[in-house]
């Protein structure tokens, strides 16, 4: 049994996802964006903020109910130069490997389920088929 | 709760004493989450039963995220009742966050047997429209994706405007081929039917390639 906390799991997952070629950035979910607004309010009123969401933005991690495993949702913004499916597969595999290693430690491996969502694709579109050669 | 209290976030109350423009619960309540539920409904359910979420919320990541975020905001709003910094900015940040989420729309699956990879329909449709736009004399007007019952294959329905330099059936074939290629090579979507409907005529001079690239 290990005691990895949600924040550290999110951080490890975000780092692994951002290392995949073709991932431009991670896109925070609604909860994280709203919490970000609340964090800003806390700063505005001089109240302490529990944590910065910036290091884990775009990754949600939950314990699977009734099990020792984790479920992660990773929301990615991709560059256009790689096929979305290939990048998403790499993100899933890399995040799963990194989080399994992190949460298992010296104990028994914990199951990790990773869902990858492509929220945006950025970069210039391919050239027109009938465009003149440069 | 405090988020529902318009006075807590109102910089300038209206004549009825309540906020007119910056009540987040009112402004975001009709925004729809990707799961199909209204943000306002998810919040009402959570507010009514804070320790006993309804079955949908219990298994829906979108609703849980929305409720957690609003709960965090609610706590901060309670603090603001005595401090009252710029209510306009706070409300605008909340509205911006919710609208950014709503703009994603539905999710469609990428072609992977694990079924845990997906893409926002809006983004997939944008790539497919771009494939049609790159055909000389064609411009995509709309693109809708419909998921098969198997949960993996999507049908594409596209409306187009085109010049009449070539017969429309040939144009349709060309568009379907380009859309299929883009779905496979740029996205990795499993596409079933590709239906195209020409809904208007373009003047041949209106869309030279350079102009289309500028407007893409």
JSON list of C-alpha atoms in Angstrom, two decimals, chain A residues 27-38 40-45 47 60 62 71 73 75 80 82-86 88-89 92 96 113-122 125-132, chain B residues 33 61-62 64-66 68-70 72-73 75-76 79-80 83 85-86 89-90 93-94 96-98 100-101 104 107 110-114 116-120 123 127 134 136 184-188 209 212-213 216:
[
{"chain": "A", "resi": 27, "resn": "UNK", "atom": "CA", "xyz": [-6.03, 22.18, -21.23]},
{"chain": "A", "resi": 28, "resn": "UNK", "atom": "CA", "xyz": [-7.47, 22.54, -17.74]},
{"chain": "A", "resi": 29, "resn": "UNK", "atom": "CA", "xyz": [-10.94, 21.18, -17.14]},
{"chain": "A", "resi": 30, "resn": "UNK", "atom": "CA", "xyz": [-13.88, 23.24, -16.00]},
{"chain": "A", "resi": 31, "resn": "UNK", "atom": "CA", "xyz": [-13.33, 22.43, -12.36]},
{"chain": "A", "resi": 32, "resn": "UNK", "atom": "CA", "xyz": [-9.69, 23.46, -12.55]},
{"chain": "A", "resi": 33, "resn": "UNK", "atom": "CA", "xyz": [-10.53, 26.67, -14.36]},
{"chain": "A", "resi": 34, "resn": "UNK", "atom": "CA", "xyz": [-13.21, 27.57, -11.85]},
{"chain": "A", "resi": 35, "resn": "UNK", "atom": "CA", "xyz": [-10.88, 26.66, -9.02]},
{"chain": "A", "resi": 36, "resn": "UNK", "atom": "CA", "xyz": [-8.34, 28.91, -10.71]},
{"chain": "A", "resi": 37, "resn": "UNK", "atom": "CA", "xyz": [-10.85, 31.75, -10.53]},
{"chain": "A", "resi": 38, "resn": "UNK", "atom": "CA", "xyz": [-11.33, 30.98, -6.85]},
{"chain": "A", "resi": 40, "resn": "UNK", "atom": "CA", "xyz": [-7.36, 34.33, -7.88]},
{"chain": "A", "resi": 41, "resn": "UNK", "atom": "CA", "xyz": [-10.05, 35.54, -5.50]},
{"chain": "A", "resi": 42, "resn": "UNK", "atom": "CA", "xyz": [-8.17, 34.15, -2.54]},
{"chain": "A", "resi": 43, "resn": "UNK", "atom": "CA", "xyz": [-5.10, 36.05, -3.62]},
{"chain": "A", "resi": 44, "resn": "UNK", "atom": "CA", "xyz": [-7.17, 39.16, -4.16]},
{"chain": "A", "resi": 45, "resn": "UNK", "atom": "CA", "xyz": [-8.50, 39.04, -0.62]},
{"chain": "A", "resi": 47, "resn": "UNK", "atom": "CA", "xyz": [-6.43, 34.54, 1.93]},
{"chain": "A", "resi": 60, "resn": "UNK", "atom": "CA", "xyz": [-7.71, 14.99, -13.41]},
{"chain": "A", "resi": 62, "resn": "UNK", "atom": "CA", "xyz": [-9.42, 10.04, -9.12]},
{"chain": "A", "resi": 71, "resn": "UNK", "atom": "CA", "xyz": [-8.42, 6.85, -13.18]},
{"chain": "A", "resi": 73, "resn": "UNK", "atom": "CA", "xyz": [-8.36, 12.18, -17.54]},
{"chain": "A", "resi": 75, "resn": "UNK", "atom": "CA", "xyz": [-6.90, 16.88, -21.86]},
{"chain": "A", "resi": 80, "resn": "UNK", "atom": "CA", "xyz": [-1.07, 19.58, -36.22]},
{"chain": "A", "resi": 82, "resn": "UNK", "atom": "CA", "xyz": [1.32, 14.48, -36.00]},
{"chain": "A", "resi": 83, "resn": "UNK", "atom": "CA", "xyz": [-1.82, 12.39, -36.35]},
{"chain": "A", "resi": 84, "resn": "UNK", "atom": "CA", "xyz": [-4.08, 12.99, -33.36]},
{"chain": "A", "resi": 85, "resn": "UNK", "atom": "CA", "xyz": [-4.62, 9.28, -32.77]},
{"chain": "A", "resi": 86, "resn": "UNK", "atom": "CA", "xyz": [-0.89, 8.54, -32.64]},
{"chain": "A", "resi": 88, "resn": "UNK", "atom": "CA", "xyz": [-3.17, 10.36, -28.01]},
{"chain": "A", "resi": 89, "resn": "UNK", "atom": "CA", "xyz": [-1.94, 6.75, -27.89]},
{"chain": "A", "resi": 92, "resn": "UNK", "atom": "CA", "xyz": [-2.00, 7.29, -22.80]},
{"chain": "A", "resi": 96, "resn": "UNK", "atom": "CA", "xyz": [0.12, 5.20, -17.63]},
{"chain": "A", "resi": 113, "resn": "UNK", "atom": "CA", "xyz": [-6.70, 3.78, -16.34]},
{"chain": "A", "resi": 114, "resn": "UNK", "atom": "CA", "xyz": [-5.97, 6.75, -18.60]},
{"chain": "A", "resi": 115, "resn": "UNK", "atom": "CA", "xyz": [-8.49, 8.57, -20.80]},
{"chain": "A", "resi": 116, "resn": "UNK", "atom": "CA", "xyz": [-7.05, 11.06, -23.27]},
{"chain": "A", "resi": 117, "resn": "UNK", "atom": "CA", "xyz": [-9.13, 13.86, -24.76]},
{"chain": "A", "resi": 118, "resn": "UNK", "atom": "CA", "xyz": [-7.91, 16.02, -27.63]},
{"chain": "A", "resi": 119, "resn": "UNK", "atom": "CA", "xyz": [-9.50, 19.40, -27.04]},
{"chain": "A", "resi": 120, "resn": "UNK", "atom": "CA", "xyz": [-7.76, 21.43, -29.74]},
{"chain": "A", "resi": 121, "resn": "UNK", "atom": "CA", "xyz": [-5.37, 21.09, -32.66]},
{"chain": "A", "resi": 122, "resn": "UNK", "atom": "CA", "xyz": [-3.14, 24.04, -33.44]},
{"chain": "A", "resi": 125, "resn": "UNK", "atom": "CA", "xyz": [-3.20, 23.71, -42.03]},
{"chain": "A", "resi": 126, "resn": "UNK", "atom": "CA", "xyz": [-1.70, 21.58, -44.81]},
{"chain": "A", "resi": 127, "resn": "UNK", "atom": "CA", "xyz": [-1.14, 23.48, -48.07]},
{"chain": "A", "resi": 128, "resn": "UNK", "atom": "CA", "xyz": [-3.86, 23.61, -50.74]},
{"chain": "A", "resi": 129, "resn": "UNK", "atom": "CA", "xyz": [-3.69, 20.79, -53.23]},
{"chain": "A", "resi": 130, "resn": "UNK", "atom": "CA", "xyz": [-3.92, 23.30, -56.07]},
{"chain": "A", "resi": 131, "resn": "UNK", "atom": "CA", "xyz": [-1.70, 25.95, -54.53]},
{"chain": "A", "resi": 132, "resn": "UNK", "atom": "CA", "xyz": [1.34, 26.88, -56.62]},
{"chain": "B", "resi": 33, "resn": "UNK", "atom": "CA", "xyz": [-21.72, 20.38, -20.27]},
{"chain": "B", "resi": 61, "resn": "UNK", "atom": "CA", "xyz": [-16.56, 13.51, -14.54]},
{"chain": "B", "resi": 62, "resn": "UNK", "atom": "CA", "xyz": [-17.92, 16.67, -16.21]},
{"chain": "B", "resi": 64, "resn": "UNK", "atom": "CA", "xyz": [-18.19, 16.44, -10.73]},
{"chain": "B", "resi": 65, "resn": "UNK", "atom": "CA", "xyz": [-15.63, 18.89, -12.10]},
{"chain": "B", "resi": 66, "resn": "UNK", "atom": "CA", "xyz": [-18.25, 21.59, -12.50]},
{"chain": "B", "resi": 68, "resn": "UNK", "atom": "CA", "xyz": [-16.17, 20.97, -7.41]},
{"chain": "B", "resi": 69, "resn": "UNK", "atom": "CA", "xyz": [-15.18, 24.15, -9.19]},
{"chain": "B", "resi": 70, "resn": "UNK", "atom": "CA", "xyz": [-18.37, 25.94, -8.27]},
{"chain": "B", "resi": 72, "resn": "UNK", "atom": "CA", "xyz": [-14.53, 26.22, -4.54]},
{"chain": "B", "resi": 73, "resn": "UNK", "atom": "CA", "xyz": [-15.83, 29.42, -6.02]},
{"chain": "B", "resi": 75, "resn": "UNK", "atom": "CA", "xyz": [-16.28, 29.28, -0.65]},
{"chain": "B", "resi": 76, "resn": "UNK", "atom": "CA", "xyz": [-14.30, 32.16, -2.06]},
{"chain": "B", "resi": 79, "resn": "UNK", "atom": "CA", "xyz": [-15.05, 35.49, 1.76]},
{"chain": "B", "resi": 80, "resn": "UNK", "atom": "CA", "xyz": [-15.83, 38.20, -0.74]},
{"chain": "B", "resi": 83, "resn": "UNK", "atom": "CA", "xyz": [-14.12, 42.16, 1.24]},
{"chain": "B", "resi": 85, "resn": "UNK", "atom": "CA", "xyz": [-12.98, 43.25, -4.62]},
{"chain": "B", "resi": 86, "resn": "UNK", "atom": "CA", "xyz": [-13.92, 43.64, -8.29]},
{"chain": "B", "resi": 89, "resn": "UNK", "atom": "CA", "xyz": [-13.71, 40.54, -12.94]},
{"chain": "B", "resi": 90, "resn": "UNK", "atom": "CA", "xyz": [-14.59, 37.56, -10.77]},
{"chain": "B", "resi": 93, "resn": "UNK", "atom": "CA", "xyz": [-13.52, 34.77, -15.14]},
{"chain": "B", "resi": 94, "resn": "UNK", "atom": "CA", "xyz": [-16.19, 32.27, -14.18]},
{"chain": "B", "resi": 96, "resn": "UNK", "atom": "CA", "xyz": [-15.14, 32.63, -19.51]},
{"chain": "B", "resi": 97, "resn": "UNK", "atom": "CA", "xyz": [-14.21, 29.29, -17.91]},
{"chain": "B", "resi": 98, "resn": "UNK", "atom": "CA", "xyz": [-17.66, 27.81, -18.35]},
{"chain": "B", "resi": 100, "resn": "UNK", "atom": "CA", "xyz": [-14.66, 27.61, -22.89]},
{"chain": "B", "resi": 101, "resn": "UNK", "atom": "CA", "xyz": [-15.82, 24.23, -21.64]},
{"chain": "B", "resi": 104, "resn": "UNK", "atom": "CA", "xyz": [-15.81, 21.90, -26.71]},
{"chain": "B", "resi": 107, "resn": "UNK", "atom": "CA", "xyz": [-16.55, 14.11, -27.67]},
{"chain": "B", "resi": 110, "resn": "UNK", "atom": "CA", "xyz": [-10.58, 8.12, -32.00]},
{"chain": "B", "resi": 111, "resn": "UNK", "atom": "CA", "xyz": [-10.09, 4.80, -33.77]},
{"chain": "B", "resi": 112, "resn": "UNK", "atom": "CA", "xyz": [-8.51, 2.80, -31.01]},
{"chain": "B", "resi": 113, "resn": "UNK", "atom": "CA", "xyz": [-9.83, -0.47, -29.64]},
{"chain": "B", "resi": 114, "resn": "UNK", "atom": "CA", "xyz": [-9.19, 0.69, -26.08]},
{"chain": "B", "resi": 116, "resn": "UNK", "atom": "CA", "xyz": [-10.20, 5.64, -24.13]},
{"chain": "B", "resi": 117, "resn": "UNK", "atom": "CA", "xyz": [-8.99, 8.17, -26.70]},
{"chain": "B", "resi": 118, "resn": "UNK", "atom": "CA", "xyz": [-11.32, 10.87, -27.95]},
{"chain": "B", "resi": 119, "resn": "UNK", "atom": "CA", "xyz": [-11.46, 14.26, -29.57]},
{"chain": "B", "resi": 120, "resn": "UNK", "atom": "CA", "xyz": [-13.77, 17.23, -29.28]},
{"chain": "B", "resi": 123, "resn": "UNK", "atom": "CA", "xyz": [-12.08, 20.18, -33.49]},
{"chain": "B", "resi": 127, "resn": "UNK", "atom": "CA", "xyz": [-10.14, 19.50, -39.60]},
{"chain": "B", "resi": 134, "resn": "UNK", "atom": "CA", "xyz": [-8.65, 22.81, -49.81]},
{"chain": "B", "resi": 136, "resn": "UNK", "atom": "CA", "xyz": [-10.47, 24.15, -55.59]},
{"chain": "B", "resi": 184, "resn": "UNK", "atom": "CA", "xyz": [-7.69, 8.78, -41.42]},
{"chain": "B", "resi": 185, "resn": "UNK", "atom": "CA", "xyz": [-4.37, 10.57, -41.87]},
{"chain": "B", "resi": 186, "resn": "UNK", "atom": "CA", "xyz": [-4.74, 13.72, -39.76]},
{"chain": "B", "resi": 187, "resn": "UNK", "atom": "CA", "xyz": [-7.11, 12.57, -37.03]},
{"chain": "B", "resi": 188, "resn": "UNK", "atom": "CA", "xyz": [-7.34, 8.79, -36.86]},
{"chain": "B", "resi": 209, "resn": "UNK", "atom": "CA", "xyz": [-6.65, 29.41, -53.55]},
{"chain": "B", "resi": 212, "resn": "UNK", "atom": "CA", "xyz": [-9.19, 30.63, -49.26]},
{"chain": "B", "resi": 213, "resn": "UNK", "atom": "CA", "xyz": [-5.93, 30.22, -47.39]},
{"chain": "B", "resi": 216, "resn": "UNK", "atom": "CA", "xyz": [-9.02, 29.44, -43.30]}
]
